[in-house]
Every structure is written in structure tokens, then in C-alpha cells.
XYZ file of C-alpha atoms in Angstrom:
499
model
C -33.118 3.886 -8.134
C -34.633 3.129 -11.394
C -35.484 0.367 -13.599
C -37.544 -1.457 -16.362
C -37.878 1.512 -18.320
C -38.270 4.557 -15.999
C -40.262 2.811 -12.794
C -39.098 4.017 -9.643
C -38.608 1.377 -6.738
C -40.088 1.914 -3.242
C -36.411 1.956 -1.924
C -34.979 4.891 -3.440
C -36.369 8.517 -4.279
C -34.834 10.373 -6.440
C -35.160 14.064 -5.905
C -32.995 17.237 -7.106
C -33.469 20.594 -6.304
C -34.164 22.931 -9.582
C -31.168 24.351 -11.091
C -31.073 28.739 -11.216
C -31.886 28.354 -14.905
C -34.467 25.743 -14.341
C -36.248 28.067 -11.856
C -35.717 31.030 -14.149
C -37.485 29.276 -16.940
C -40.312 28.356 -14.474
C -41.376 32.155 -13.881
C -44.326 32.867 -14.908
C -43.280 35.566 -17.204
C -40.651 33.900 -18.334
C -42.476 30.085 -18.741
C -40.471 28.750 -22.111
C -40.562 25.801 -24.021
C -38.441 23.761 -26.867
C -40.361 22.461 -29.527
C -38.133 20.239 -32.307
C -39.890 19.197 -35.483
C -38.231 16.091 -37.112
C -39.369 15.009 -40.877
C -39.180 11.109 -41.480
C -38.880 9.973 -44.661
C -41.419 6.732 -43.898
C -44.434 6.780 -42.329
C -44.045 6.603 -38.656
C -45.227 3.452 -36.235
C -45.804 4.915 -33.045
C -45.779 1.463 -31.029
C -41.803 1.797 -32.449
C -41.347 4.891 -31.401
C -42.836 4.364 -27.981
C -41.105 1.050 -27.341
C -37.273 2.932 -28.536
C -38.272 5.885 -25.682
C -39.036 3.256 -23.090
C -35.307 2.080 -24.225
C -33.563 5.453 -24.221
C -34.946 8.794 -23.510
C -37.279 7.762 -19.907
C -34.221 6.199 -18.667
C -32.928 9.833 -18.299
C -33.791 11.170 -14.466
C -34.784 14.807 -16.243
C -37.374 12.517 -18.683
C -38.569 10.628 -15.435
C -39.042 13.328 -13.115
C -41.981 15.228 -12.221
C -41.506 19.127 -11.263
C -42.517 19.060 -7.415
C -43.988 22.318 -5.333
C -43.298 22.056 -2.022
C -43.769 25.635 -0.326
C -41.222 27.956 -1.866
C -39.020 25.455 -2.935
C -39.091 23.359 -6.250
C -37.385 19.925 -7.170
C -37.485 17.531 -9.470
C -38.779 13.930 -8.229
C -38.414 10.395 -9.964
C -42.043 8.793 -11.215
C -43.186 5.984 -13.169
C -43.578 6.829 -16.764
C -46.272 6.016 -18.830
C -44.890 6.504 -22.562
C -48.861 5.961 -23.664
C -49.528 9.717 -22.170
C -46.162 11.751 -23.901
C -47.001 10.320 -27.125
C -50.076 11.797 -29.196
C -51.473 10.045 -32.310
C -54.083 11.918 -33.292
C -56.225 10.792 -35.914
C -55.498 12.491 -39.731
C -56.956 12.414 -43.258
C -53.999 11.538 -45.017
C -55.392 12.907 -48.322
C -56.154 16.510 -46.535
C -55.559 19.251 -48.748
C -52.888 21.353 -47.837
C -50.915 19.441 -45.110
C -48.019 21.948 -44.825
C -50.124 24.540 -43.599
C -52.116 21.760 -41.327
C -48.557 20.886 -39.983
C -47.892 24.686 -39.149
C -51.525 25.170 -37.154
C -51.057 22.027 -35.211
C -47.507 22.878 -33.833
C -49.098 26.521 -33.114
C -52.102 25.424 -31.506
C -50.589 22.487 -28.966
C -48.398 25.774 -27.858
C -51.200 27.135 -26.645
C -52.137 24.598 -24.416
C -49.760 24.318 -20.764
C -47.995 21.256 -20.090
C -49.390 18.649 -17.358
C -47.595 19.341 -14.216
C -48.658 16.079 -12.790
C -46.166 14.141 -15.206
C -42.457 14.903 -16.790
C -42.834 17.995 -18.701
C -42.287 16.606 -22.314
C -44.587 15.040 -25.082
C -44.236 14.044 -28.484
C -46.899 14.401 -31.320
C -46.916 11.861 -34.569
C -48.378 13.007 -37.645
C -48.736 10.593 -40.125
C -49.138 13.365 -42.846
C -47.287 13.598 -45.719
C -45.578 17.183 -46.672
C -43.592 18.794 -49.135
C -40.046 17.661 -47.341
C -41.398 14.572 -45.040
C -43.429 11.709 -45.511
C -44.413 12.022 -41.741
C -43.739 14.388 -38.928
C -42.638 14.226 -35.220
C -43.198 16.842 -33.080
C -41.136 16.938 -29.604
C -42.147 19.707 -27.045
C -39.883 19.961 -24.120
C -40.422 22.425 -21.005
C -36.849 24.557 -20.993
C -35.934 24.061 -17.268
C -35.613 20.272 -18.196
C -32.193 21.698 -19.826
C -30.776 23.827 -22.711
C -31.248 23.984 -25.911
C -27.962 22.420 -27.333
C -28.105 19.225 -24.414
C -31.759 18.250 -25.030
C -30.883 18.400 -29.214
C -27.968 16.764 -28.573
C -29.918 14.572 -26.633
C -32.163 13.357 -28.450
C -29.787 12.661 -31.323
C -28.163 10.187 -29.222
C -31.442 8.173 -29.691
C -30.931 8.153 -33.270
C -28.622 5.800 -35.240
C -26.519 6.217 -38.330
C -29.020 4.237 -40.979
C -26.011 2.940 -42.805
C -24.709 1.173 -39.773
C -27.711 0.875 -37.223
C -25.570 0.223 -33.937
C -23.939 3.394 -35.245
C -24.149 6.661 -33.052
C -24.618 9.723 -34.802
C -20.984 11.720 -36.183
C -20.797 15.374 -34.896
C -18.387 17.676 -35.940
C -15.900 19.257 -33.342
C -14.773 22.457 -33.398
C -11.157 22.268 -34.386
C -8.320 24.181 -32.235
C -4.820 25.020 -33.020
C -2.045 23.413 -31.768
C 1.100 24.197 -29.902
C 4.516 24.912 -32.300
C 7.436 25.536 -30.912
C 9.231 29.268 -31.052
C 12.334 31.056 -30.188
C 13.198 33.626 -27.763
C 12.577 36.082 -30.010
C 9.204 35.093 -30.850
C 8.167 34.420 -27.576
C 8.735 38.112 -26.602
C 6.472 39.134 -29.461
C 3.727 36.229 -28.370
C 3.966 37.641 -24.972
C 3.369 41.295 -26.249
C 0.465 40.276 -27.829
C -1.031 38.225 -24.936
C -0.599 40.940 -22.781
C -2.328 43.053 -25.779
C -5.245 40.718 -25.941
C -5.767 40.658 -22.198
C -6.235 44.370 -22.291
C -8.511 43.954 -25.159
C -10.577 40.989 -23.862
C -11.013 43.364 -20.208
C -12.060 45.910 -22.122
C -14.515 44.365 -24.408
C -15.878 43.038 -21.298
C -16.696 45.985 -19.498
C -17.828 47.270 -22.448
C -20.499 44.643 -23.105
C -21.814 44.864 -19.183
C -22.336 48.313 -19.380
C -24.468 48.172 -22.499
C -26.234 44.614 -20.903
C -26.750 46.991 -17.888
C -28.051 49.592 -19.824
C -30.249 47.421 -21.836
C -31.766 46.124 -18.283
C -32.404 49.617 -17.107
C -33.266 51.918 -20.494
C -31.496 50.680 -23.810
C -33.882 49.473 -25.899
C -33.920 48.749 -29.757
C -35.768 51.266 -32.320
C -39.315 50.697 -33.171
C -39.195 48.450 -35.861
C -41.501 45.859 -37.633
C -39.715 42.855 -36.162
C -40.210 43.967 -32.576
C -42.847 42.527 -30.846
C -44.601 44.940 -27.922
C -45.409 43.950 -24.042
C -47.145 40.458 -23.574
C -45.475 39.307 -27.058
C -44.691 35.978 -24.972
C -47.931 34.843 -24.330
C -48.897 35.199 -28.096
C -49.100 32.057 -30.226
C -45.980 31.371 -32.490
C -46.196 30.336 -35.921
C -43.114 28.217 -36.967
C -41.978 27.991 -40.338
C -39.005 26.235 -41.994
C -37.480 25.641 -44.692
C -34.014 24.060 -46.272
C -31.350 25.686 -47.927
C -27.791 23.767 -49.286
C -24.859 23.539 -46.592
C -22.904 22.860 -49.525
C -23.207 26.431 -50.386
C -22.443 27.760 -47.547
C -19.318 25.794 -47.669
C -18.802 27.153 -50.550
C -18.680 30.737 -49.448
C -17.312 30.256 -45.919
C -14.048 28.633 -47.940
C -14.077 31.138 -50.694
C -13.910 34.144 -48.005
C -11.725 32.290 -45.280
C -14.268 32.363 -43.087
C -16.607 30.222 -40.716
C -20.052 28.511 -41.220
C -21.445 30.672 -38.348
C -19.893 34.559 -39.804
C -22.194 32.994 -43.254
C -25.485 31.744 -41.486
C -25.300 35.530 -40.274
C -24.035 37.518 -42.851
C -26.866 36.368 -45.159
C -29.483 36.320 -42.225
C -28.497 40.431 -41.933
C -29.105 40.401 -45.759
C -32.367 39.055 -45.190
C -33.344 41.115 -42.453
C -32.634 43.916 -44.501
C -34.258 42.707 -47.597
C -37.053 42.235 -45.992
C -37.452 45.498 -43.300
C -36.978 47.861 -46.597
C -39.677 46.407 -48.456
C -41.984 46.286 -44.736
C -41.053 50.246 -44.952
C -42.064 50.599 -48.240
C -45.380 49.117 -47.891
C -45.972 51.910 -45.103
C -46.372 49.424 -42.259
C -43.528 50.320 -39.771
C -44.776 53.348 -39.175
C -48.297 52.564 -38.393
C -46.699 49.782 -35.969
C -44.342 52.557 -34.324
C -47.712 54.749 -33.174
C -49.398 50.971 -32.386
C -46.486 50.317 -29.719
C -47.243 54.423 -28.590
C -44.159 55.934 -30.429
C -44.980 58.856 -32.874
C -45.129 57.805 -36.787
C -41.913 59.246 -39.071
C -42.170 60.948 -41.536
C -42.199 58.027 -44.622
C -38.999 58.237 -46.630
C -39.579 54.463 -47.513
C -36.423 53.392 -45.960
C -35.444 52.351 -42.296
C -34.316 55.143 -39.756
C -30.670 55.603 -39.627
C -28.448 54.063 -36.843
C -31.460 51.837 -36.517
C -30.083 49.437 -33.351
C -31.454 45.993 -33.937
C -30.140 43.349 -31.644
C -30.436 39.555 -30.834
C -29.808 37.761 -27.691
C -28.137 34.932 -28.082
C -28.069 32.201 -25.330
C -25.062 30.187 -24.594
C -24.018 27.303 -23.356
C -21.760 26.872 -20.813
C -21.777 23.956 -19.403
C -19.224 21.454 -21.581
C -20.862 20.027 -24.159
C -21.635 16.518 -23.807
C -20.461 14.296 -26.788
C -23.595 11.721 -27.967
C -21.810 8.696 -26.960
C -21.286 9.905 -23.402
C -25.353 11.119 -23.329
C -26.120 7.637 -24.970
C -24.430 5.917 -21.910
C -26.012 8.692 -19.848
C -29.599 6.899 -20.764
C -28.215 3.598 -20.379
C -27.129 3.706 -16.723
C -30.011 6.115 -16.266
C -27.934 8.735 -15.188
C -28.238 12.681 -16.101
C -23.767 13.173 -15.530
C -23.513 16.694 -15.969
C -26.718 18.280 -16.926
C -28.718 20.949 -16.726
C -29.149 24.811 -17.842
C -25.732 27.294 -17.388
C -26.275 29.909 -19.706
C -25.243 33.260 -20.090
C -26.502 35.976 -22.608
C -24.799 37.883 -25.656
C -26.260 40.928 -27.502
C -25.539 40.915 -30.600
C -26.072 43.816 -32.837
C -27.658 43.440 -36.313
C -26.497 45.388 -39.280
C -29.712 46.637 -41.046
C -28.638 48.073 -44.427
C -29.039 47.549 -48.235
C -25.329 47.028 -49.228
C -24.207 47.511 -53.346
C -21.317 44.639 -52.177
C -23.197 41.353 -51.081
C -20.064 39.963 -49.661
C -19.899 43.124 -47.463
C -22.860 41.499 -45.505
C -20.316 38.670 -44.416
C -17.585 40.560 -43.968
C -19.245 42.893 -41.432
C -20.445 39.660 -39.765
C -17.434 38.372 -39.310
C -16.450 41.659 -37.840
C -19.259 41.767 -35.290
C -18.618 37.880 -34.499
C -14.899 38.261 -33.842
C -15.233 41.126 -31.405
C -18.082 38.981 -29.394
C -15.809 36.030 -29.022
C -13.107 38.631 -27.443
C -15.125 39.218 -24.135
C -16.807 37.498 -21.445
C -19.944 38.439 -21.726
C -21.732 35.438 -21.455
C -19.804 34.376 -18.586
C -20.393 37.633 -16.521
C -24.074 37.836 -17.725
C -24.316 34.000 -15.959
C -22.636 34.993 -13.347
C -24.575 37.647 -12.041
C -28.086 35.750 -12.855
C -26.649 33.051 -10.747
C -26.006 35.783 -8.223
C -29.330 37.880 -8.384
C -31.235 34.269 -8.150
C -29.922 33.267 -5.132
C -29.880 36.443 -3.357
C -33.017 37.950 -4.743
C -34.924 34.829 -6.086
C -37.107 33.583 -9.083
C -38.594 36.196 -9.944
C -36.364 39.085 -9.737
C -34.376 37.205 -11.970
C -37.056 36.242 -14.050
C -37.666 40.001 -14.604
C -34.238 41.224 -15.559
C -34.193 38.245 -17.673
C -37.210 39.481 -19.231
C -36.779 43.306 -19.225
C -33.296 42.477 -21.736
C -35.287 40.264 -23.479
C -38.156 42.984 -24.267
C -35.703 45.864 -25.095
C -34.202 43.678 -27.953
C -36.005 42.291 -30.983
C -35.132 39.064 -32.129
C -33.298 35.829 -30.892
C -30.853 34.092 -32.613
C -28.819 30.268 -33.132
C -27.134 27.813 -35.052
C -26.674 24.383 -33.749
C -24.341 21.606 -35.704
C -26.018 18.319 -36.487
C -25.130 14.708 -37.751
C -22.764 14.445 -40.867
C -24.607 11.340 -42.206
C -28.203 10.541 -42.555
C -29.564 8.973 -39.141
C -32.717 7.358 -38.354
C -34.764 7.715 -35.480
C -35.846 4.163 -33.986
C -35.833 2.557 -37.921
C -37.395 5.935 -39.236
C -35.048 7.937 -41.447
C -34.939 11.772 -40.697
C -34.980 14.143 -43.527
C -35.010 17.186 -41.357
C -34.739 18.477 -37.582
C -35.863 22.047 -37.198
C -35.529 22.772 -33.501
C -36.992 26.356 -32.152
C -38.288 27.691 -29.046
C -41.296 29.881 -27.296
C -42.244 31.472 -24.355
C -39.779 34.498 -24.537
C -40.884 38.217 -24.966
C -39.465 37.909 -28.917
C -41.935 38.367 -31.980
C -38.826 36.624 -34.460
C -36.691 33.554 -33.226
C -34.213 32.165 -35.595
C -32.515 28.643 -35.888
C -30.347 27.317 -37.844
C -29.687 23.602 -38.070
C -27.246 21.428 -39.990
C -27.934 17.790 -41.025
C -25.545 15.932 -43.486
C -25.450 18.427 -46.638
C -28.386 20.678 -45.940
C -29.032 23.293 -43.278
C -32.144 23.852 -42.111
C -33.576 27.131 -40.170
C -36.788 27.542 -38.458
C -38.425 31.062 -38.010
C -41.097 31.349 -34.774
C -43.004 34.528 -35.149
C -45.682 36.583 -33.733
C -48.003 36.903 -36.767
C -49.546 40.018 -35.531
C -46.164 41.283 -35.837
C -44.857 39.236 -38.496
C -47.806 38.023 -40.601
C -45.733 36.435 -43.814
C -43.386 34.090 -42.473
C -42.930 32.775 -45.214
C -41.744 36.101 -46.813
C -39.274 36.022 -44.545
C -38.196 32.667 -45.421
C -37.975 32.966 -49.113
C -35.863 36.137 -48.285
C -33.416 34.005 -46.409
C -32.861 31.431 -49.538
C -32.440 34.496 -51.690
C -29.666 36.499 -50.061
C -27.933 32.939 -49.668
C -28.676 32.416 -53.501
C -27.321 36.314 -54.318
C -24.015 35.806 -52.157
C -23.272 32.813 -53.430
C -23.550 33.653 -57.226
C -21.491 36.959 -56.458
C -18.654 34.506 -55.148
C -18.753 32.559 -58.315
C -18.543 35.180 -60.582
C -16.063 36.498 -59.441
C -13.845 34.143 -59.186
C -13.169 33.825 -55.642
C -13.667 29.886 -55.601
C -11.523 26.738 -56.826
C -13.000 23.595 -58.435
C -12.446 21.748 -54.853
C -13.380 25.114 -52.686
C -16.633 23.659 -51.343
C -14.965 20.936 -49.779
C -14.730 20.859 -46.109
């Protein structure tokens, strides 16, 4: 097999056929990538950094393999790793002038330029810059088919230790489920009334969400709007932008209302979305985008067409998550366990609307959440790519894939991180801000958690989407607004922010 840091023997090959997600992310069309920007809190030494992924991350088969072409077929095949050519130093003027925005062209630009083929499709880029949140900034860039989103994160957190305790692996919260109580005859009638009830609801739900999938594939498409980017949005260069708000407030509300982290992240990212789409209409601009993408300019009321249908596709996981001790020991016996890409799709509408109650914009959040988790639609949607793959290959697949992705406008995530501060070989990490490109979206959104702060990264088109930062800002505020309407009204205890 493999040893001494990722060299292959002469007695062993390792090869591996692409997974149906790895070859759907291979289309040309459909050719995505994971970037995940990580802000130290030192200056970073890159002969540490390269010496800790000798140690960890090339011992993993997917971080050692090439992507092979043979004919039709595709697989992935072990090679010696040379860390010197996935880690970039490039040279920097530490006292440049405005290193944010430097920080921002650089990750744009190196998406611009394809990945070399001849080695394992990942780099990392070292800026020894300092910013307004980081003394220093990794940049990891990751070709999708290597895995999902949620593995490769998780991933390369279990490469990181706690910097309290340095032998420490990272502490990720689980998702907590109820338990089993006991019950009398009487109430298990009524519990199997209801489970019957819920199995009618959950088919339902289901068919419900494959005909509008179906629909979406063949004519459904979102209104015009100014967050929709138009054909050949993939191959534009993204801009990403972050920024950090408090997960302490968030707390805060999810307690106060009885509800989860996720129903908050997108109650107030609908308030921002709206925030920010009424003052786009305002300014005039929607309209002259509507005749741009050839649909025929309304007539300017300054406000956003009724029943406007605004939707994000949300991929899931569905492979078990792997915990980060069992991808730690994953990288020590330089095995990849179960890995790879099984994901399925949700659609999930967007409420776009300027609403007198603030709280309303959780509220119908939660709504919209708890009806998606009632259905299989992210099963069924994986199922049948699995199926179309197989029978009809790449890039059919690849163009159903992209046809739903065109005929909504944005994409959408939230992924937990570490509950304590964690360094990454010796360098303490301020931030993570993990996104992704390569899709036929002009607005990706993702939301990360790290200790006590949440941070979200917004990828954009900037023809479509040229401030960014607008957007951002907007995002802070209608977390700031929902908040404050909590407090005064009283719907929060002394201890409510606790988790």
C-alpha cells in the first residue's frame, strides 16, 4: 500500500473507480470546487504546515490519488506526493495597503485557473498578510469529486487540535435525539394513530416535492430577479466575502423562540434577502436585469413582484457522518473507511417579503424547515441521480443536475464547527469560512460555527451581485434587528442564551 507519508510501493496499486457523484462533479458543465479560507491568529510557517500534511491529510488515499482517464472510464490511482507542489507561498508586501480586498482578488483569481490533473486535485495557498480578523490566511481549494462538503470540512478539522490541550481532537456538537419512555395501552393507540398519520404525511410530502423537482428539471424556474445569475453563470469568477456575526446571539433567539440554530441562520438570511432585493428594486436595477436575461421590464412599482418564487438548493449528505476521531484514525492507517459523495438535493423556497413582525421571519422559517424534514426528498432526488448515472451516464446526469441548478437562484448551508478554539499544526484559527464554485448559482451562502461566533461566506457573481459586501452588512443587521426585538420584549431570561 502506502507509506512514509503518501509514497506508493511498487507492490501494491491502489486504484478505485469514481463514485456517481465524483463523476457528476467531473462534467464539464458541472466541474465544482471547495475552497475553505481559515484565519490564523499568528503568522503562518509553511515548512510547519507542510511537515503536519505529510503527517495527516496525504496519508488519506482521496489526498494521494491522482484522477486517471482511461477510455470512458475514470478512477482514482495512488501516487507519490510531493507536499512542495499543493502548497503555494507566494511572495507578499506585508505593509500593502488594503489587504482585505488583496485577500478577496487572490482567492478569486486562483479560481480561475484549472487544477493540475497530473497530481491529487487539492492545493493550499499561505498568505502571510495580515487582515482585519487574521493575522495570516490559509487558503484550501479542493476539487468536489474528492468528496462532500461536510466530510472534507470535517476532514480537515481532524488535522487540527484543541490549543488548550494539543493531543486534543477537536469537540463537535451532536445532534441530540429523544429517547424512548414508556406508555400505556391507551397511549400507544394514540402514538399509533399518529404514526400512521405521519406516514401519510411524510408519502405525501414526498410526492409532492418530486413533482415540483421534476418540474423544476423540465420548466419550473424561479422569477427574474437580481440574485439570479443567467446561462454560463458557472464559468464566471466568484468573489467571496465573509464576515462574523455572534453565535451567542443566535442562541439567544433560537432559546427565546423554542427553536433551532438552523430555523435562525434562515429566518434572518430571508430578512436579508429581502432587505436587500427591495432596496436592488428601488434603485431600478431588477428590471433592467429582467430585459438583460431576455424577459420584458415591469412596470417599476419599487417593490418585488408578488408570489415572487425564490428558491435554494440545498445539498445533503447522506452518507453517515464521520465523527473526527474516526477520520483522524482514517489518516493514520491511511485508510478513506466510508467516504465519498452521496448526496441528494432539497429545494427550498425563500420567503421574499418586508415583514412589520421581525420574529415573523423565523417563524415562517421554521415553518418551511419543518415541512422539508417531513419528506424524502433528498433521498429520492439521490436515488434517481444514482439511477440516471448508471443507465444514462456522466453527462446526462450532469445536465439534469445542472438544468435544477439554473432554474433556481441561490444555494444554501450551515455546517457545525469546533466548540473550543483549535489550532491548525501550532497555528491558532480565528475563523474557517468554507464555500464552493463551479455551479450555475450567482449567490452561494455558508454558514459556519466556531466556538462562540458564526461565520458565513457569500460567493457571488459580481456582474450579478456587484456589492457583496452590501449583502453582508445586511445579514449582521437583520440578525442585530431580531435580536433587539426579542429583548424588548421580553421573550428572554437572564440564563436564555445558554445552550
Amino acid at each position: 500500500m502506502v507509506n512514509n507519508g503518501g509514497k506508493a510501493s511498487s507492490g501494491d496499486i491502489y486504484e478505485e473507480p469514481l463514485s456517481p457523484a465524483a463523476l457528476l462533479f467531473q462534467a464539464p458543465n458541472f466541474n465544482c470546487h471547495i475552497i475553505a479560507i481559515m484565519g490564523c491568529k499568528t503568522s503562518i510557517n509553511p515548512s510547519v504546515i507542510k511537515e503536519g500534511l505529510q503527517h495527516t491529510l496525504i496519508k488519506h488515499p482521496r489526498f494521494s490519488s491522482k484522477l486517471v482517464v482511461q477510455g470512458r472510464k475514470k478512477k482514482w490511482t495512488r501516487t507519490t506526493v510531493n507536499v512542495e507542489n499543493h502548497v503555494i507561498v507566494p511572495e507578499l508586501d506585508p505593509k500593502m495597503e488594503n489587504p482585505d480586498q488583496f485577500v478577496e482578488d487572490y482567492i478569486s483569481y486562483i479560481t480561475t485557473n484549472p487544477m493540475d490533473y497530473s497530481k491529487p486535485l487539492w492545493e493550499v495557498h499561505l498568505l502571510n498578510v495580515k487582515t482585519s480578523d487574521a493575522e495570516a490566511v490559509g487558503v484550501f481549494r479542493i476539487h468536489h469529486s474528492i468528496g462532500d462538503g461536510a466530510s472534507l470540512i470535517s476532514l480537515l478539522l481532524a488535522c487540527t487540535r484543541k490549543t488548550s490541550d494539543p493531543e486534543a481532537l477537536p469537540t463537535i456538537p451532536v445532534q441530540k435525539r429523544g429517547g424512548s419512555s414508556t406508555a400505556t395501552a391507551g397511549w400507544f393507540c394514540w402514538w399509533l394513530l399518529l404514526a400512521i398519520w405521519s406516514a401519510i404525511r411524510l408519502i405525501w410530502n414526498t410526492i409532492a416535492d418530486l413533482v415540483t423537482f421534476l418540474a423544476t428539471v423540465l420548466f419550473l424556474k424561479d422569477t427574474e430577479n437580481p440574485l439570479k445569475g443567467g446561462p454560463g453563470v458557472e464559468l464566471v469568477p466568484k468573489r467571496f466575502v465573509h464576515r462574523t456575526i455572534g453565535l451567542d446571539d443566535i442562541k439567544l433567539v433560537k432559546n427565546a423562540m423554542n427553536m433551532t440554530i438552523n430555523d435562525v441562520i434562515l429566518g434572518l438570511t430571508q430578512a436579508a434577502l429581502s432587505r436587500y432585493l427591495h432596496r436592488r428594486y428601488v434603485t431600478g436595477s431588477a428590471g433592467d436585469k429582467a430585459m438583460q436575461n431576455g424577459g420584458a421590464k415591469r412596470e417599476s412599482n419599487n417593490t418585488p413582484p408578488k408570489n415572487l418564487r425564490l428558491r435554494a438548493a440545498i445539498l445533503v449528505n447522506l452518507r453517515p457522518t464521520t465523527g473526527i476521531q474516526a477520520l483522524a484514525d482514517m489518516m493514520a492507517k491511511e485508510s478513506k473507511g466510508g467516504w465519498g459523495n452521496w448526496i441528494g438535493y432539497i429545494l427550498l423556497p425563500f420567503t421574499i417579503a418586508l415583514q412589520n413582525d421581525p420574529l415573523d421571519y423565523i417563524r415562517v422559517a421554521k415553518a418551511t424547515i419543518d415541512r422539508r424534514k417531513h419528506s424524502l426528498e433528498a433521498f429520492c432526488t439521490f436515488s434517481t441521480a444514482k439511477f440516471v448515472l448508471y443507465t444514462f451516464g456522466a453527462k446526462v446526469a450532469a445536465a439534469i443536475a445542472h438544468r435544477v441548478l439554473s432554474n433556481t437562484t441561490m444555494a444554501f448551508s450551515n455546517v457545525v464547527g469546533p466548540l473550543e478554539e483549535i489550532s491548525f499544526y501550532g497555528h491558532p484559527m480565528a475563523y474557517l469560512a468554507p464555500s464552493v464554485y463551479g455551479h450555475p448559482h450567482a449567490l452561494t451562502i455558508h454558514f459556519q460555527s466556531y466556538v462562540n461566533k458564526m461565520t458565513f461566506c457569500v460567493a457571488v457573481d459580481p456582474n450579478v451581485i456587484p456589492d457583496p459586501h452590501l449583502l453582508c452588512k445586511d445579514i449582521e443587521e437583520s440578525l442585530k434587528v431580531i435580536k433587539d426585538c426579542v429583548v424588548e420584549r421580553g421573550l428572554i431570561e437572564d440564563d436564555a442564551a445558554q445552550v
